[in-house]
Amino acid sequence: MSTEDKNRATAAAILPLVGGAANVTSIAHCMTRLRLGLRDRSLVQDEALKAVPAVMGVVEDDTYQIVLGPGTVARVTPEFEALVAEERAAAPSSSVSADELASQGAEMKAAQKAKNQTPFKLFLRRIANIFVPLIPALIGCGIIAGLNGLLINLGWLPSVTPALAAMASGFMALIAVFVGFNTAKEFGGTPILGGAVAAIIVFPGVANISAFGQQLSPGQGGVLGALGAAVLATYVEKWCRKWVPEAVDVLVTPTLTVLISGLVTIFGLMFLAGEISTGIGTAANWLLENTGAFAGLVLGGLFLPLVMLGLHQALIPIHTTLIEQQGFTVLLPILAMAGAGQVGCAIAVYKRLRNNTSIRTTIKSALPAGFLGVGEPLIYGVSLPLGRPFITACVGGAAGGAFIGTFSMLGDKVGSTAIGPSGWALFPLLDGNHGLGTTIAIYAGGLLVGYLVGFFATYFFGFSKQMLVDLNAPQEVTVASGTPATSATSAEPAPAAAKV
């Protein structure tokens, strides 16, 4: 089966299990997940969905999220959209109106949203919606930057390296414009106006302007300034739409939006955001240089809970700011150690639960993705339902983070030139202040520490005696004659929650 046929088959398998096209209200995807808006959550067949070969797990939030993994999700989503469109076009006319269909399951959907739509979580989700679409460009440019640095260090292809430098740096030079565009779009404004205001920040001519007694510099304020400028532009635009007469709206509204927001950006936001951005860089460097081992332990140990709560999205602008300032983010390699602890934990669970075919099957299918930094299948399919192993996985992440943090205290910084990848997938994006070889060795050492500590912590402390008895107990299955028989296998695709 060709790759295209395989992706279409995956989409075709998923669609009926989420209630068909009529039950799908929105379709989107991030780095690893197909995100669906659903009319009626009760129509979803969770267990059958988890059994689809390409599906690594499912997550419920404000949308129903199907974990497919990086690369796969970007190919399955267009096929899924095409199938939904085809099914809707082929559907016979019905006496039930679209409004009536939309109202089905509305109470359940509203209840689910109420759990997740706290103001803080909504704000973080908006931040993620602004920055996540930029990740593919950050990854591509980051890998090209790493390749270019390698060629320069080796003295190879001197006529090509300037071109590679232009490819790697072009996006970062204009990232403020893209942030402004996405911000206006997310906050309900005209995207191009958000981009136009944010473009002021990177315009070379701002070097001729003084604010607060200081000469401005192009790019001052970076992505934080662009974010603030675009949010301001959105509110100015909405005010104009409300009060400007329709006859002159097309002329007055864009002009006032750019003029008012631009003046505030130049004479306020650029300086303010610049100070905040500088503070973030200074704080990150100070933290790792002076408390590196402790900082790494805390960051590596708490990252999995942050992911569970959705709070990790708050780190995206910080990563982007550090990349913009220093060329790499020193935080991501430390946070990636959480995935290493998760992998070590999963291997220990596999060893301890020798008779639980269900959990071992889940681990075998999810472990390759775990090594590449895709942690959701192991989190939601293994460690979190078991309870204690989730905690010991965090211990492994803390140990790996402390290892990398210790080297930061010694002056060997390890950073990533892009955000998104983790685990082994982060190797092509690594950068630091003491050569690529040293950087790779420290990161690899951190992964190894995370694997080992996660494994031993889980193996010796991840299970109570009763948990081992319960989870290794033979399951009753029914043979053809209808009489019960014992077996070590289980038909469940994921473990039930265990008592800690």
Coordinates of C-alpha atoms in Angstrom, one line a residue:
M1 CA 0.0 0.0 0.0
S2 CA 1.4 3.4 -1.0
T3 CA 1.9 6.1 1.7
E4 CA -1.0 8.1 0.3
D5 CA -3.3 5.1 0.4
K6 CA -2.2 4.3 3.9
N7 CA -3.0 7.8 5.1
R8 CA -6.4 7.7 3.4
A9 CA -7.1 4.4 5.0
T10 CA -6.2 5.8 8.4
A11 CA -8.6 8.7 7.9
A12 CA -11.3 6.4 6.6
A13 CA -10.9 4.2 9.7
I14 CA -11.1 7.2 12.1
L15 CA -14.2 9.0 10.5
P16 CA -16.9 6.5 11.4
L17 CA -15.5 6.0 14.9
V18 CA -16.0 9.7 15.7
G19 CA -19.6 9.7 14.6
G20 CA -19.2 10.4 10.9
A21 CA -19.0 13.6 9.0
A22 CA -22.3 14.9 10.5
N23 CA -20.7 14.8 14.0
V24 CA -17.6 16.8 13.0
T25 CA -17.8 20.6 13.4
S26 CA -14.1 21.5 13.0
I27 CA -10.8 19.9 11.9
A28 CA -7.3 21.1 12.8
H29 CA -4.0 19.6 13.7
C30 CA -0.9 20.4 15.7
M31 CA 2.5 18.8 15.7
T32 CA 1.2 15.3 16.8
R33 CA -2.6 15.4 17.1
L34 CA -5.7 15.6 14.9
R35 CA -8.0 18.0 16.8
L36 CA -11.7 17.6 16.1
G37 CA -14.7 19.6 17.2
L38 CA -17.6 17.2 17.8
R39 CA -21.4 17.8 18.0
D40 CA -22.0 14.8 20.2
R41 CA -19.2 13.3 22.2
S42 CA -21.2 10.2 23.1
L43 CA -21.0 9.0 19.4
V44 CA -17.2 8.5 19.7
Q45 CA -16.1 4.9 20.0
D46 CA -13.0 5.4 22.1
E47 CA -11.7 1.9 22.4
A48 CA -12.2 1.1 18.7
L49 CA -10.4 4.3 17.9
K50 CA -7.4 3.4 20.1
A51 CA -7.2 0.1 18.3
V52 CA -6.6 1.8 14.9
P53 CA -3.0 0.9 14.0
A54 CA -1.9 4.5 13.4
V55 CA -3.6 5.9 16.5
M56 CA -1.2 6.3 19.5
G57 CA -3.8 7.6 21.9
V58 CA -6.7 10.0 22.4
V59 CA -6.9 13.2 24.6
E60 CA -10.0 15.1 25.6
D61 CA -9.8 18.9 26.0
D62 CA -11.9 21.6 24.4
T63 CA -11.5 19.5 21.2
Y64 CA -11.2 15.7 20.8
Q65 CA -7.6 15.0 20.1
I66 CA -6.3 11.9 18.3
V67 CA -2.6 11.3 18.7
L68 CA -1.1 10.2 15.3
G69 CA 2.5 11.4 15.7
P70 CA 4.6 14.0 13.9
G71 CA 4.6 13.7 10.1
T72 CA 1.7 11.3 10.1
V73 CA -0.8 13.8 11.4
A74 CA 0.1 16.4 8.7
R75 CA -0.7 13.8 6.0
V76 CA -3.8 12.2 7.5
T77 CA -5.5 15.5 8.2
P78 CA -6.0 16.5 4.6
E79 CA -7.3 13.0 3.8
F80 CA -9.7 13.2 6.7
E81 CA -10.9 16.7 5.6
A82 CA -11.5 15.3 2.1
L83 CA -13.5 12.3 3.4
V84 CA -15.6 14.6 5.6
A85 CA -16.4 16.8 2.6
E86 CA -17.2 13.8 0.4
E87 CA -19.5 12.3 3.0
R88 CA -21.3 15.6 3.5
A89 CA -21.8 16.1 -0.2
A90 CA -23.2 12.5 -0.7
A91 CA -25.5 12.7 2.3
P92 CA -29.2 12.7 1.4
S93 CA -31.3 15.7 2.3
S94 CA -33.0 15.4 5.7
S95 CA -35.9 17.1 7.2
V96 CA -33.8 17.8 10.3
S97 CA -32.3 21.3 10.0
A98 CA -28.6 22.0 10.5
D99 CA -29.6 23.9 13.7
E100 CA -31.3 20.9 15.1
L101 CA -28.3 18.7 14.3
A102 CA -26.0 21.2 16.0
S103 CA -28.1 21.2 19.1
Q104 CA -27.7 17.4 19.6
G105 CA -25.3 16.7 22.4
A106 CA -25.0 20.5 23.2
E107 CA -25.3 20.0 26.9
M108 CA -22.5 17.4 27.0
K109 CA -20.3 19.6 24.9
A110 CA -21.0 22.6 27.1
A111 CA -20.2 20.7 30.2
Q112 CA -16.9 19.5 28.8
K113 CA -15.9 23.0 27.7
A114 CA -16.8 24.4 31.1
K115 CA -14.1 22.1 32.6
N116 CA -11.4 23.5 30.4
Q117 CA -12.3 27.0 29.6
T118 CA -10.9 28.8 32.6
P119 CA -9.7 32.3 31.6
F120 CA -6.0 31.3 32.1
K121 CA -6.3 28.1 30.0
L122 CA -8.1 30.0 27.3
F123 CA -5.3 32.6 27.3
L124 CA -2.7 29.9 27.0
R125 CA -4.6 28.2 24.2
R126 CA -4.6 31.4 22.3
I127 CA -0.9 31.8 22.8
A128 CA -0.4 28.3 21.5
N129 CA -2.6 29.0 18.5
I130 CA -0.3 32.0 17.7
F131 CA 3.0 30.2 18.0
V132 CA 2.4 26.5 17.1
P133 CA 1.8 27.3 13.3
L134 CA 5.4 28.8 13.3
I135 CA 7.0 25.6 14.5
P136 CA 7.6 23.9 11.1
A137 CA 9.5 27.0 9.9
L138 CA 11.5 27.1 13.1
I139 CA 12.4 23.5 12.8
G140 CA 13.4 23.8 9.1
C141 CA 15.4 26.9 9.6
G142 CA 17.0 25.5 12.8
I143 CA 18.2 22.4 11.0
I144 CA 19.6 24.5 8.1
A145 CA 21.4 26.7 10.7
G146 CA 22.9 23.6 12.3
L147 CA 24.1 22.2 9.0
N148 CA 25.5 25.6 8.1
G149 CA 27.4 25.8 11.4
L150 CA 28.8 22.3 10.8
L151 CA 30.0 23.2 7.3
I152 CA 31.6 26.4 8.5
N153 CA 33.5 24.6 11.3
L154 CA 34.7 22.0 8.9
G155 CA 35.7 24.7 6.3
W156 CA 33.6 23.0 3.6
L157 CA 31.6 24.6 0.8
P158 CA 32.5 28.2 1.6
S159 CA 30.6 29.5 -1.4
V160 CA 27.4 27.8 -0.2
T161 CA 27.4 28.7 3.5
P162 CA 26.3 32.3 3.0
A163 CA 23.3 31.1 1.1
L164 CA 22.5 28.6 3.9
A165 CA 22.9 31.4 6.4
A166 CA 20.3 33.5 4.5
M167 CA 17.9 30.6 4.5
A168 CA 18.3 30.0 8.2
S169 CA 18.1 33.6 9.3
G170 CA 15.5 35.0 6.9
F171 CA 12.5 33.7 8.8
M172 CA 13.9 34.7 12.3
A173 CA 14.5 38.2 11.0
L174 CA 10.8 38.6 10.1
I175 CA 9.3 36.3 12.8
A176 CA 7.7 39.4 14.4
V177 CA 5.6 39.9 11.3
F178 CA 4.2 36.3 11.4
V179 CA 3.5 36.6 15.1
G180 CA 1.6 39.8 14.5
F181 CA -0.4 38.2 11.6
N182 CA -1.4 35.2 13.7
T183 CA -2.1 37.3 16.8
A184 CA -4.6 39.5 15.0
K185 CA -6.2 36.4 13.4
E186 CA -6.5 34.7 16.8
F187 CA -8.0 37.8 18.6
G188 CA -10.5 38.5 15.9
G189 CA -8.8 41.3 14.0
T190 CA -7.7 41.6 10.4
P191 CA -4.5 39.5 10.2
I192 CA -2.7 41.7 7.6
L193 CA -3.2 44.7 9.9
G194 CA -1.6 42.8 12.8
G195 CA 1.3 41.9 10.5
A196 CA 1.6 45.5 9.3
V197 CA 1.9 46.9 12.8
A198 CA 4.3 44.2 14.0
A199 CA 6.5 44.9 10.9
I200 CA 7.3 48.2 12.4
I201 CA 9.4 46.4 15.0
V202 CA 11.8 44.9 12.5
F203 CA 11.9 47.9 10.1
P204 CA 15.5 49.2 9.9
G205 CA 14.4 52.8 10.0
V206 CA 13.4 52.6 13.7
A207 CA 17.1 53.0 14.4
N208 CA 16.6 56.7 13.8
I209 CA 13.9 57.1 16.5
S210 CA 14.5 57.7 20.2
A211 CA 12.1 56.6 23.0
F212 CA 12.6 57.1 26.8
G213 CA 15.9 58.7 26.0
Q214 CA 17.3 55.7 24.2
Q215 CA 17.8 55.0 20.5
L216 CA 15.6 52.2 19.3
S217 CA 17.1 49.3 17.4
P218 CA 15.4 47.1 14.7
G219 CA 13.9 44.0 16.3
Q220 CA 13.8 45.5 19.8
G221 CA 11.0 43.9 21.7
G222 CA 10.9 40.9 19.4
V223 CA 8.0 38.5 19.4
L224 CA 6.6 39.9 22.7
G225 CA 6.5 43.3 21.2
A226 CA 4.8 42.0 18.1
L227 CA 2.2 40.1 20.2
G228 CA 1.4 43.2 22.2
A229 CA 1.3 45.4 19.1
A230 CA -1.1 43.1 17.2
V231 CA -3.4 42.7 20.2
L232 CA -3.6 46.5 20.5
A233 CA -4.2 46.8 16.7
T234 CA -7.1 44.3 17.0
Y235 CA -8.8 46.3 19.7
V236 CA -8.3 49.6 17.9
E237 CA -9.7 48.0 14.7
K238 CA -12.8 46.7 16.6
W239 CA -13.4 50.2 18.1
C240 CA -13.1 51.7 14.7
R241 CA -15.6 49.2 13.2
K242 CA -18.1 50.2 15.9
W243 CA -17.8 54.0 15.5
V244 CA -16.6 54.8 12.0
P245 CA -19.4 55.3 9.4
E246 CA -19.6 52.5 6.9
A247 CA -19.1 55.0 4.0
V248 CA -15.5 55.7 5.1
D249 CA -14.7 52.6 7.0
V250 CA -12.5 51.1 4.3
L251 CA -10.3 54.2 4.4
V252 CA -10.4 55.3 8.0
T253 CA -10.3 52.0 10.0
P254 CA -7.1 50.6 8.5
T255 CA -5.4 54.0 8.7
L256 CA -6.3 54.6 12.4
T257 CA -5.5 51.1 13.3
V258 CA -1.9 51.3 11.9
L259 CA -1.4 54.9 13.0
I260 CA -2.6 54.5 16.7
S261 CA -1.1 51.1 17.2
G262 CA 2.1 52.0 15.4
L263 CA 2.7 55.1 17.6
V264 CA 2.1 53.2 20.8
T265 CA 4.4 50.4 19.5
I266 CA 7.2 52.8 18.6
F267 CA 7.0 55.0 21.7
G268 CA 6.0 52.4 24.3
L269 CA 5.8 48.8 23.4
M270 CA 9.2 48.3 21.7
F271 CA 11.0 49.7 24.8
L272 CA 8.8 47.9 27.3
A273 CA 8.9 44.5 25.5
G274 CA 12.6 44.9 24.8
E275 CA 13.2 45.2 28.6
I276 CA 11.0 42.2 29.3
S277 CA 12.8 40.1 26.6
T278 CA 16.2 41.1 27.9
G279 CA 15.0 40.2 31.4
I280 CA 13.9 36.7 30.2
G281 CA 17.3 36.1 28.6
T282 CA 19.1 37.3 31.7
A283 CA 17.0 35.4 34.1
A284 CA 17.3 32.1 32.1
N285 CA 21.1 32.5 31.9
W286 CA 21.4 33.4 35.6
L287 CA 19.2 30.6 36.7
L288 CA 21.3 27.9 34.8
E289 CA 24.6 29.5 35.6
N290 CA 24.0 29.8 39.3
T291 CA 21.4 27.2 40.2
G292 CA 21.7 24.9 37.2
A293 CA 21.4 21.5 38.9
F294 CA 18.5 22.6 41.0
A295 CA 16.8 24.5 38.2
G296 CA 17.2 21.5 35.9
L297 CA 15.8 19.2 38.5
V298 CA 12.7 21.3 39.0
L299 CA 12.1 22.0 35.3
G300 CA 12.7 18.4 34.2
G301 CA 10.7 17.0 37.0
L302 CA 7.6 19.2 36.6
F303 CA 7.3 19.3 32.9
L304 CA 5.1 16.2 32.5
P305 CA 2.6 17.6 35.0
L306 CA 2.7 21.0 33.2
V307 CA 1.9 19.1 29.9
M308 CA -1.0 17.3 31.7
L309 CA -2.4 20.7 32.8
G310 CA -1.8 22.4 29.5
L311 CA 0.4 25.0 31.2
H312 CA 3.5 24.2 29.1
Q313 CA 2.0 26.4 26.4
A314 CA 3.1 29.4 28.4
L315 CA 6.7 28.5 27.7
I316 CA 6.4 28.9 23.9
P317 CA 6.9 32.7 23.8
I318 CA 9.8 32.3 26.2
H319 CA 11.5 29.7 24.0
T320 CA 10.9 31.9 20.9
T321 CA 12.3 35.0 22.7
L322 CA 15.5 33.1 23.7
I323 CA 16.0 31.8 20.2
E324 CA 15.6 35.3 18.9
Q325 CA 18.1 36.7 21.3
Q326 CA 20.7 34.0 21.7
G327 CA 20.2 31.8 18.7
F328 CA 19.0 28.9 20.8
T329 CA 16.8 28.1 23.8
V330 CA 18.6 26.6 26.8
L331 CA 15.3 25.5 28.4
L332 CA 14.1 23.0 25.8
P333 CA 16.9 20.3 26.2
I334 CA 16.2 20.3 30.0
L335 CA 12.5 20.0 29.5
A336 CA 13.1 17.2 27.0
M337 CA 14.5 15.1 29.8
A338 CA 10.9 14.6 31.0
G339 CA 10.4 12.4 27.9
A340 CA 13.5 10.4 28.8
G341 CA 12.2 9.7 32.2
Q342 CA 8.9 8.6 30.6
V343 CA 10.7 6.2 28.3
G344 CA 12.7 4.6 31.2
C345 CA 9.6 4.3 33.2
A346 CA 7.8 2.5 30.3
I347 CA 10.6 0.0 29.9
A348 CA 10.5 -0.8 33.7
V349 CA 6.7 -1.3 33.5
Y350 CA 7.2 -3.6 30.6
K351 CA 9.7 -5.7 32.7
R352 CA 7.6 -5.7 35.8
L353 CA 4.3 -6.6 34.2
R354 CA 5.4 -9.8 32.4
N355 CA 1.9 -11.3 32.4
N356 CA -0.1 -8.2 31.3
T357 CA -0.1 -8.6 27.5
S358 CA -2.3 -5.6 27.1
I359 CA 0.0 -3.1 28.8
R360 CA 3.1 -4.6 27.2
T361 CA 1.5 -4.4 23.7
T362 CA 0.7 -0.7 24.3
I363 CA 4.3 -0.1 25.4
K364 CA 5.8 -1.9 22.4
S365 CA 3.8 0.2 20.0
A366 CA 4.3 3.5 21.8
L367 CA 8.0 3.2 22.8
P368 CA 9.5 4.1 19.3
A369 CA 7.5 7.3 19.4
G370 CA 8.6 7.9 22.9
F371 CA 12.3 7.8 21.9
L372 CA 11.6 10.4 19.3
G373 CA 10.0 12.7 21.8
V374 CA 6.3 12.0 21.3
G375 CA 5.2 11.2 24.9
E376 CA 1.4 11.2 24.8
P377 CA 0.9 7.5 24.0
L378 CA 3.1 6.5 27.0
I379 CA 1.6 9.1 29.3
Y380 CA -2.1 8.5 28.6
G381 CA -1.7 4.8 27.8
V382 CA 0.7 3.6 30.5
S383 CA 2.1 5.8 33.3
L384 CA -0.8 8.1 34.1
P385 CA -3.5 5.4 34.4
L386 CA -1.1 3.4 36.7
G387 CA -0.5 6.3 39.0
R388 CA 2.9 5.7 40.7
P389 CA 4.8 5.2 37.5
F390 CA 3.8 8.7 36.4
I391 CA 5.6 10.0 39.5
T392 CA 8.7 7.9 38.9
A393 CA 8.8 9.1 35.3
C394 CA 8.9 12.6 36.6
V395 CA 11.8 11.6 38.9
G396 CA 13.7 10.3 35.8
G397 CA 13.0 13.6 34.1
A398 CA 14.3 15.5 37.1
A399 CA 17.5 13.6 37.1
G400 CA 18.2 14.2 33.4
G401 CA 17.4 17.9 33.8
A402 CA 19.7 18.1 36.8
F403 CA 22.5 16.5 34.7
I404 CA 22.2 19.1 31.9
G405 CA 21.7 21.9 34.5
T406 CA 25.0 20.9 36.2
F407 CA 26.9 21.4 33.0
S408 CA 25.3 24.8 32.5
M409 CA 26.7 25.7 35.9
L410 CA 30.1 24.6 34.7
G411 CA 29.8 26.9 31.6
D412 CA 28.7 24.3 29.0
K413 CA 25.3 25.5 27.7
V414 CA 23.1 23.1 25.7
G415 CA 20.4 24.7 23.6
S416 CA 18.0 24.1 20.7
T417 CA 17.7 26.3 17.7
A418 CA 14.0 25.5 17.3
I419 CA 11.0 24.3 19.4
G420 CA 8.8 21.3 18.8
P421 CA 11.0 18.2 18.6
S422 CA 12.3 16.3 21.6
G423 CA 14.1 13.1 22.4
W424 CA 16.3 11.8 19.7
A425 CA 14.6 14.1 17.2
L426 CA 16.3 17.1 18.9
F427 CA 19.8 16.1 18.0
P428 CA 19.8 17.9 14.6
L429 CA 18.7 21.1 16.3
L430 CA 21.3 21.2 19.1
D431 CA 23.6 24.2 19.6
G432 CA 25.7 25.5 22.4
N433 CA 28.6 27.7 23.4
H434 CA 31.4 25.0 23.4
G435 CA 31.2 23.2 20.1
L436 CA 28.7 20.7 18.6
G437 CA 30.5 17.6 19.9
T438 CA 30.4 18.7 23.5
T439 CA 26.8 19.8 23.2
I440 CA 25.7 16.5 21.7
A441 CA 27.6 14.5 24.4
I442 CA 26.0 16.5 27.2
Y443 CA 22.5 16.1 25.8
A444 CA 23.0 12.4 25.1
G445 CA 24.3 12.0 28.7
G446 CA 21.2 13.7 30.0
L447 CA 19.0 11.3 28.0
L448 CA 20.9 8.3 29.3
V449 CA 20.5 9.5 32.9
G450 CA 16.8 10.1 32.4
Y451 CA 16.3 6.7 30.9
L452 CA 18.2 4.9 33.7
V453 CA 16.8 6.9 36.7
G454 CA 13.3 6.6 35.2
F455 CA 13.8 2.8 34.8
F456 CA 15.2 2.1 38.3
A457 CA 12.8 4.5 40.1
T458 CA 9.9 2.7 38.4
Y459 CA 11.2 -0.8 38.8
F460 CA 11.8 -0.5 42.5
F461 CA 9.3 2.1 43.6
G462 CA 6.7 2.3 40.9
F463 CA 4.4 -0.5 42.1
S464 CA 3.1 -1.6 45.4
K465 CA 2.9 -5.4 46.1
Q466 CA -0.9 -5.3 45.6
M467 CA -0.5 -3.5 42.3
L468 CA 1.9 -6.1 41.0
V469 CA -0.6 -8.9 42.0
D470 CA -3.5 -7.2 40.4
L471 CA -1.9 -6.1 37.2
N472 CA -0.1 -9.5 36.7
A473 CA -3.2 -11.5 37.5
P474 CA -4.5 -13.8 34.7
Q475 CA -7.6 -12.6 33.1
E476 CA -10.7 -14.6 32.5
V477 CA -11.7 -15.1 28.9
T478 CA -14.4 -17.2 27.3
V479 CA -13.6 -20.1 25.1
A480 CA -15.7 -21.3 22.2
S481 CA -17.8 -23.6 24.4
G482 CA -18.8 -20.7 26.5
T483 CA -16.9 -21.8 29.7
P484 CA -14.5 -19.5 31.3
A485 CA -10.7 -20.1 31.0
T486 CA -7.8 -18.2 32.4
S487 CA -5.3 -16.3 30.3
A488 CA -2.6 -13.8 30.7
T489 CA -4.0 -11.7 27.9
S490 CA -6.4 -8.9 28.1
A491 CA -8.7 -7.4 25.5
E492 CA -8.3 -3.9 26.8
P493 CA -5.9 -1.7 24.9
A494 CA -4.8 0.4 27.9
P495 CA -4.6 -0.2 31.6
A496 CA -7.3 0.7 34.0
A497 CA -6.5 3.1 36.8
A498 CA -4.6 1.3 39.5
K499 CA -4.6 1.9 43.2
V500 CA -1.5 3.7 44.3

